[in-house]
XYZ file of C-alpha atoms in Angstrom:
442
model
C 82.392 160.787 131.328
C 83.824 162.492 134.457
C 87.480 164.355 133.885
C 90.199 162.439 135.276
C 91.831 164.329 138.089
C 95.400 165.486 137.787
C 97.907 163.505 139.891
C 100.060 167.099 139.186
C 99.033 168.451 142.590
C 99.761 165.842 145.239
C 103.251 164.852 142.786
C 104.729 168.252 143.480
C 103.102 167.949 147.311
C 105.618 165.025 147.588
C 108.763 165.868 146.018
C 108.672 169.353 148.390
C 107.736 166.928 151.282
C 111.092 164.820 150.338
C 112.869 167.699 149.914
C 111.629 168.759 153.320
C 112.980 165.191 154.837
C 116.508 166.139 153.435
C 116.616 169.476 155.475
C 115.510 167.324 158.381
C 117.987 164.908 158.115
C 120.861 167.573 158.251
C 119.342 169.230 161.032
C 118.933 166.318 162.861
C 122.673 165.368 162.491
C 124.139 168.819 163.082
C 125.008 169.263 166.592
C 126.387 172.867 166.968
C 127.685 175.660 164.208
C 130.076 177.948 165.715
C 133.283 178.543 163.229
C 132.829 180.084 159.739
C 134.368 177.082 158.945
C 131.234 175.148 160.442
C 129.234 177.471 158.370
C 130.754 176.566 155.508
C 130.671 172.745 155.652
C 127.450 172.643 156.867
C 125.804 174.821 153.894
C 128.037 172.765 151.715
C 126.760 169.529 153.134
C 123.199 170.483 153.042
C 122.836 171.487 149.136
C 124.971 168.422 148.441
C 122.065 166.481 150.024
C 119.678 168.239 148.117
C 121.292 168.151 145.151
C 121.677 164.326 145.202
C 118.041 164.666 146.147
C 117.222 166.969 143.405
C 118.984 164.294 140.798
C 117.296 161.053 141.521
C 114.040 163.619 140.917
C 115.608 164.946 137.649
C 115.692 161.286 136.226
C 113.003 159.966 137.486
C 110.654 162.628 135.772
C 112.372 161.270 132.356
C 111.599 157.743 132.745
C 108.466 158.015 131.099
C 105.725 156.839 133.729
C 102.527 156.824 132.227
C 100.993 157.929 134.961
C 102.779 161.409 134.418
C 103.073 161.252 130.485
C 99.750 160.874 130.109
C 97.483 162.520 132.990
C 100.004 165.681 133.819
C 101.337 165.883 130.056
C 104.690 165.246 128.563
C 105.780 168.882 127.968
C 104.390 169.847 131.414
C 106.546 166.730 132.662
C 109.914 168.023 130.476
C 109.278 171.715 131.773
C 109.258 170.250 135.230
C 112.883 168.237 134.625
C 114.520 171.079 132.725
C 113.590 173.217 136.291
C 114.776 170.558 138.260
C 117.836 169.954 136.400
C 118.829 173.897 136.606
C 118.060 173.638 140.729
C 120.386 170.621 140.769
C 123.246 172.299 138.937
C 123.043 175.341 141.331
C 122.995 173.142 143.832
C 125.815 171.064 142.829
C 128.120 174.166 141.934
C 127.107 175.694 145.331
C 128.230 172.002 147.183
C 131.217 171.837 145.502
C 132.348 175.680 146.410
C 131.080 175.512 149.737
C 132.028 172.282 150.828
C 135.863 172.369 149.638
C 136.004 176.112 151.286
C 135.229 175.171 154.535
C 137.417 172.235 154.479
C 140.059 174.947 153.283
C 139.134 177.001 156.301
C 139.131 173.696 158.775
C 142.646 172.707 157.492
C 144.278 176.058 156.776
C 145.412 175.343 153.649
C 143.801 176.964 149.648
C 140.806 176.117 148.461
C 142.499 174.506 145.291
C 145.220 172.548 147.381
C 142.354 170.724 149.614
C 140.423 170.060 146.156
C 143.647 167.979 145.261
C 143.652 166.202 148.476
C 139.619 165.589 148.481
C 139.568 164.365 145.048
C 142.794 162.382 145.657
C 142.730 160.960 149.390
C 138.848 160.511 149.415
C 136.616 157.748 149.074
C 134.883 157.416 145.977
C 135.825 160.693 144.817
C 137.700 160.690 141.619
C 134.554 158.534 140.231
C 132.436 161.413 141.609
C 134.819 164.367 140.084
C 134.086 162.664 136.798
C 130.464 161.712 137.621
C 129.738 165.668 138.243
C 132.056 166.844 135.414
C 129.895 164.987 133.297
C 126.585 166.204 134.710
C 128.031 169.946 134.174
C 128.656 168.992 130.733
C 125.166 167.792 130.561
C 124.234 171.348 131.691
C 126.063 173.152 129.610
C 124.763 171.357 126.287
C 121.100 171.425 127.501
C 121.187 175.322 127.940
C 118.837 176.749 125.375
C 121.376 178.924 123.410
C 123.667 175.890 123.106
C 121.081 173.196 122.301
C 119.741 175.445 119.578
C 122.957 175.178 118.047
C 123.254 171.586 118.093
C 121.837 168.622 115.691
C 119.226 167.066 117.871
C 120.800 163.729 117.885
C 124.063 164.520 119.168
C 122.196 166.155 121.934
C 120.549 163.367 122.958
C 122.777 161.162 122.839
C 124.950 163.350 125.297
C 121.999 163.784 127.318
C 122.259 159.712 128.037
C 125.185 160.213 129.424
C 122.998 161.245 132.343
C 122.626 158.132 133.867
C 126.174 157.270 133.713
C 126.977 160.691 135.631
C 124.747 159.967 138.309
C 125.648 156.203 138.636
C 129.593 157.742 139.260
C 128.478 160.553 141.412
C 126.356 158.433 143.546
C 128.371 156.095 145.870
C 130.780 159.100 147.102
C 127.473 160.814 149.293
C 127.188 157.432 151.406
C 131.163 157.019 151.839
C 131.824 160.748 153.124
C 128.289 161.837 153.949
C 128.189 161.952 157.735
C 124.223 162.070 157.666
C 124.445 158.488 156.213
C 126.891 157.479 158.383
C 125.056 158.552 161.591
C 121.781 157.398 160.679
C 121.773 154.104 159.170
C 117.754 154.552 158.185
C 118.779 157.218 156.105
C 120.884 155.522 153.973
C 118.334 152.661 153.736
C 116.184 155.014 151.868
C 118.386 156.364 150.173
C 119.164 153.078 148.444
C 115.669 152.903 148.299
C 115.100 156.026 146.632
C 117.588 155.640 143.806
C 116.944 151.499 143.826
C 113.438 152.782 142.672
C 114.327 155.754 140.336
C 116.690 153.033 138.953
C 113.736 150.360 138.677
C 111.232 152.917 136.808
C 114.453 153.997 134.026
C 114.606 150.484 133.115
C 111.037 148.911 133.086
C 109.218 152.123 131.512
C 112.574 153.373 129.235
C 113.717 149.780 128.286
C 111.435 147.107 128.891
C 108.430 148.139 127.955
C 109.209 149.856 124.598
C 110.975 146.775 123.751
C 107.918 144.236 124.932
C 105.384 146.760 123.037
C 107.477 146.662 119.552
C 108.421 142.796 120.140
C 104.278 142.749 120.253
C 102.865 144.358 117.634
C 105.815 144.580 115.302
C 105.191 147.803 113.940
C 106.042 148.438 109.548
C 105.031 151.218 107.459
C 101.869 150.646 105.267
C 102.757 153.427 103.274
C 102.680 157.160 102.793
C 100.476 159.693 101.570
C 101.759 163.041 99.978
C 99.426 165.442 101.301
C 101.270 168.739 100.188
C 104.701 169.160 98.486
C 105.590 169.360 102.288
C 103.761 167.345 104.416
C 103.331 163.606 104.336
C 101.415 160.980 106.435
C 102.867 157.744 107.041
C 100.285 154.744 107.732
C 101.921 151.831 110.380
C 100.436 148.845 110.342
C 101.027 146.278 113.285
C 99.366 143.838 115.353
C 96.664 144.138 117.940
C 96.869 147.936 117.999
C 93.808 148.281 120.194
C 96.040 146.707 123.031
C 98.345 150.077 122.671
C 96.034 151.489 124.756
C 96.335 155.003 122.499
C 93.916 157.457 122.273
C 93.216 160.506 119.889
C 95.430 163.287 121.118
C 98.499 161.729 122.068
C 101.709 161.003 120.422
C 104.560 158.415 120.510
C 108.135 158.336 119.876
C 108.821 157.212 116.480
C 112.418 155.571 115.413
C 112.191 154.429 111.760
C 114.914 151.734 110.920
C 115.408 152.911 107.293
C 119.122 154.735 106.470
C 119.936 158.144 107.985
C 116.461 157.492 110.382
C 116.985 154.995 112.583
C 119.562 156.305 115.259
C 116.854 159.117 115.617
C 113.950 159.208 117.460
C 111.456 162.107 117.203
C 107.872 163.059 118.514
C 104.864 163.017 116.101
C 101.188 162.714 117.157
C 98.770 160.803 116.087
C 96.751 162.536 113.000
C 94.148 159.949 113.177
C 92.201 158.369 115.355
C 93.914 154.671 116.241
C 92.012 151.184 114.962
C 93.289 147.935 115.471
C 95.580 147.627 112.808
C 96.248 150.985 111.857
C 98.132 154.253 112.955
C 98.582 157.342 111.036
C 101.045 160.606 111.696
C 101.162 163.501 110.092
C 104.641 165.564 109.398
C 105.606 168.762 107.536
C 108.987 169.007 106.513
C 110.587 171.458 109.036
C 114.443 169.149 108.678
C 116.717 166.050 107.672
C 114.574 163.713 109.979
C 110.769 165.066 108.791
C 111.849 165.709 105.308
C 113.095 162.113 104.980
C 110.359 160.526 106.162
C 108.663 160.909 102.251
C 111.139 158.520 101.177
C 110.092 155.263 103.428
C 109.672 152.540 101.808
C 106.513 150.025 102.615
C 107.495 147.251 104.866
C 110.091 149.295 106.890
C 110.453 148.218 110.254
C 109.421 151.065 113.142
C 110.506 151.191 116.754
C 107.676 153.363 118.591
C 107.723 154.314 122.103
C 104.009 155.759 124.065
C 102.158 156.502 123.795
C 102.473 159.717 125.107
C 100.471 163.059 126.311
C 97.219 163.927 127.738
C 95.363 166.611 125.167
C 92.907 163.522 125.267
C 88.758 163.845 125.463
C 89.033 162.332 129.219
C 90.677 166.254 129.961
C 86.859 167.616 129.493
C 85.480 169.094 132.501
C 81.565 168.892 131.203
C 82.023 165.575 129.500
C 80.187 164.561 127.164
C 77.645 167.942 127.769
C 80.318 170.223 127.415
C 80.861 172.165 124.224
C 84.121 171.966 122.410
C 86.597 174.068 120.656
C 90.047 172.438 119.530
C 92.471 175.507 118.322
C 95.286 175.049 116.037
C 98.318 175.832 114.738
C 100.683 174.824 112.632
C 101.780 171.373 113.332
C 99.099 171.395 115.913
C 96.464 170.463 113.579
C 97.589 166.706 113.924
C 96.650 165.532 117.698
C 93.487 168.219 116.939
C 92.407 166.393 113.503
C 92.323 163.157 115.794
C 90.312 164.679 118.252
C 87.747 166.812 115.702
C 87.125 162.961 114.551
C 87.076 161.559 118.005
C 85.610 163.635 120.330
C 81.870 162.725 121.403
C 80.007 165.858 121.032
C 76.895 166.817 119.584
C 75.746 168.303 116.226
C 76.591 172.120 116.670
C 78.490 171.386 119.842
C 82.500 171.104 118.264
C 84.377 173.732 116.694
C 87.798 173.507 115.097
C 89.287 176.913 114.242
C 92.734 176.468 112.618
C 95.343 178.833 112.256
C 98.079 178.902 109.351
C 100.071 181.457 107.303
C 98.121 180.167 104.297
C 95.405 178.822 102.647
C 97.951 176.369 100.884
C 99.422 175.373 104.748
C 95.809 174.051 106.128
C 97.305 170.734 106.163
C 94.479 167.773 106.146
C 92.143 170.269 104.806
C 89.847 167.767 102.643
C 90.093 165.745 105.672
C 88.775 168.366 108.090
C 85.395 169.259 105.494
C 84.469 165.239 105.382
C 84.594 165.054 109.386
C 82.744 168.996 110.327
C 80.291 167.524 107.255
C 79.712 164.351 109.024
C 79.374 165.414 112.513
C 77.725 168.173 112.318
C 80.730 170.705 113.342
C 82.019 173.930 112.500
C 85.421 174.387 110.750
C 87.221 177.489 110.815
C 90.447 178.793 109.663
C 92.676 182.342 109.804
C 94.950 182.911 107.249
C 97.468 185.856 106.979
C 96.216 188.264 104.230
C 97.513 189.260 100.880
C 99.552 191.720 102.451
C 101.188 189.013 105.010
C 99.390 190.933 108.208
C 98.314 188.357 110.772
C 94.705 187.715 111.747
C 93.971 188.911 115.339
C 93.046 186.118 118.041
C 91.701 188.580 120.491
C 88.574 187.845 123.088
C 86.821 190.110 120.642
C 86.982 187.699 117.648
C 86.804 184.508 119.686
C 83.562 185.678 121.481
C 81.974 186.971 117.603
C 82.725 183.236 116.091
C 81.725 182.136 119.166
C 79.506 183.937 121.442
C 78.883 181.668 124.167
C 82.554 180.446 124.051
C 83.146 180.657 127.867
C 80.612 177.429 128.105
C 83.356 175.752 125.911
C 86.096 173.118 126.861
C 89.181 174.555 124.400
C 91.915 172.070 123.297
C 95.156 174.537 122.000
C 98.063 173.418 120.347
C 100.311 174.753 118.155
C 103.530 176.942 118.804
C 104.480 179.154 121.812
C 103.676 182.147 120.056
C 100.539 181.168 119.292
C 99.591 179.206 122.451
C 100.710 182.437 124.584
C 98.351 184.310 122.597
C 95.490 182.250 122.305
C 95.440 181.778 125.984
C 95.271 185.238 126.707
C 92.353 185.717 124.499
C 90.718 182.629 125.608
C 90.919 183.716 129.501
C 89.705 187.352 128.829
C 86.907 185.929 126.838
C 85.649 183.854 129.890
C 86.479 180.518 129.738
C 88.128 179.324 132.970
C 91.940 178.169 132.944
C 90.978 175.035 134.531
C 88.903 174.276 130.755
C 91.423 175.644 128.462
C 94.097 171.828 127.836
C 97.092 172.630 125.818
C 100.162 170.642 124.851
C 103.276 172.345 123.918
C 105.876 171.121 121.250
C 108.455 172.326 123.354
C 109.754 169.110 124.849
């Protein structure tokens, strides 16, 4: 089994090369800059081009493409939109301040007066004044010491909003954008580049979720207390070997039970998937998680995915390769999946598993009947009596494991952790390019 090659690369290779084509079009359709008033307009009119740019890029990382969710990674795809999205409100702010001060400078009048008169005398530009208040609203509620602050759902549900921003925002750059104007190719694709953003929202973030639940009508089988704070729920459905999911990933889970179903939240698989079954695992950690002891058999379930790619096609060494899946916390759920999963040999997979304690090594009957069965090692670090924290250093990670730089290592479990483990894991030996981790941090 050869490793599938990330499209990550060549992705990134393209957007810069579009971005590129932006700064090309202004400079193609800038004849001379003289005044500080052409200074102005013209930086204005450039980051306004990028930061339309920037936007279609912004939502077209969310529209869940499989070919990003699950062969660059869903976090490493959010990480990517949560950068863009901070470039395009820099951008945007910069446009805006630029744009209306050398209009100020051109006319001779305040900067406030001509943003009157642009709003008011413009084309298109009172939908785009509310189009971009929106989007800075957007902004503001997606910084991290705001969204901290705020119940998940109302979050998202602002965050939709999105697409109704950039659908106001979006006609005013062809009416007043002289690039447009001059070059009719350019506005061609630019049509074409938000016809197509537009296209991928609504196959990949409508249509298919709703042909895929419409398919194998998805209900709860049941659920499993597996600690007073962790529960599994079994889904049965229909043809579940058409999902196309493998151990490792997650989907998006919207349970249509009261209180649950105007949420939906990411939980892996903690099983590997059959035909007619799927299994996730969830520890209490709020209102959504804790509820989800009290389903009731037969509810109906709205899944989206599935998602991610800590899968066994990330190996380098394939089926050769030895094996170490490290976990944490809720990370022990895509892991368990893959400790079942995973071809390897007898003596070849290791799971080490890290919790506060021995009571919080979730799946722990589980993990003995699978290392039994296959042949593997199972590990665990526990904080001591005393509460102190057991060390993942290179020291202790070469001892379990002494020829631990031959290993592929699957990580996943919280930031701290991750951070931590990777360290450890590079100054051990084991190449970056073999250590696959998936962050919760979406």
């Amino acid at each position: 089994m050869r490793p599938r090659r990330s499209p990550a690369t060549p992705l990134l290779v393209l957007l810069w090369a579009g971005a590129a084509a932006v700064v090309g079009l202004w400079w193609q359709t800038t004849t001379a800059v003289v005044a500080t008033a052409d200074w102005l307009t013209g930086a204005g009119r450039i980051t306004g081009l990028l930061a339309g740019y920037a936007t279609a890029v912004v939502v077209a990382l969310m529209a869940r493409v499989p070919a990003l969710e699950r062969r660059i990674g869903s976090d490493r795809v959010a990480r990517w939109h949560a950068m863009a999205g901070r470039y395009t409100v820099f951008l945007l702010l910069a446009h805006l301040l630029l744009i209306l001060w050398g209009y100020a400078e051109q006319a001779g009048t305040g900067v406030v007066e001509q943003a009157v008169t642009v709003v008011l005398d413009y084309p298109d530009m009172i939908e785009a004044s509310v189009g971009t208040a929106l989007l800075l609203v957007i902004a503001a509620v997606s910084a991290g010491a705001v969204r901290r602050r705020m119940r998940y759902e109302t979050w998202y549900y602002l965050h939709l909003l999105t697409y109704a921003a950039v659908y106001l925002a979006f006609w005013h750059q062809l009416s007043t954008g002289s690039e447009f104007a001059a070059v009719p190719a350019a506005r061609t694709a630019w049509y074409a580049l938000y016809g197509t953003v537009t296209a991928l929202v609504l196959w990949y973030r409508v249509l298919v979720p709703v042909r895929l639940n419409l398919t194998h009508r998805l209900r709860v089988e049941s659920t499993v207390q597996e600690s007073p704070d962790i529960v599994s729920v079994n889904i049965r459905g229909r043809r579940l070997d058409r999902l196309g999911a493998e151990a490792g990933q997650f989907f998006r889970w919207r349970f249509l039970a009261p209180k649950l179903r105007w949420t939906a939240n990411p939980y892996s698989l903690s099983a590997p998937p059959s035909s007619g079954l799927l299994r996730i695992t969830v520890k209490a950690a709020g209102d959504h998680s804790a509820a989800l002891a009290g389903l009731r058999p037969g509810t109906r379930v709205w899944a989206e995915g599935p998602y991610g790619a800590l899968t066994a096609a990330r190996r380098q060494r394939g089926r050769s390769a030895k094996v170490l899946l490290l976990a944490g916390g809720a990370g022990i759920t895509p892991l368990r999946a893959l400790f079942e999963a995973i071809p390897a040999r007898p003596g070849d997979l290791t799971l080490l598993y890290r919790a506060r304690s021995q009571e919080e090594l979730a799946l722990w009957k589980e993990l003995k009947e699978i290392a039994q069965a296959r042949g593997a090692r199972l590990l665990y670090a526990v904080n001591g009596p005393d509460g102190a924290r057991p060390e993942i250093s290179a020291e202790t990670l070469s001892r379990a494991l002494p020829d631990i730089e031959r290993h592929d290592v699957y990580l996943c479990g919280p930031p701290g952790l991750a951070e931590e483990s990777y360290a450890a894991l590079r100054e051990a030996g084991v190449p970056a390019r073999r250590i696959h981790h998936e962050s919760f941090e979406l």
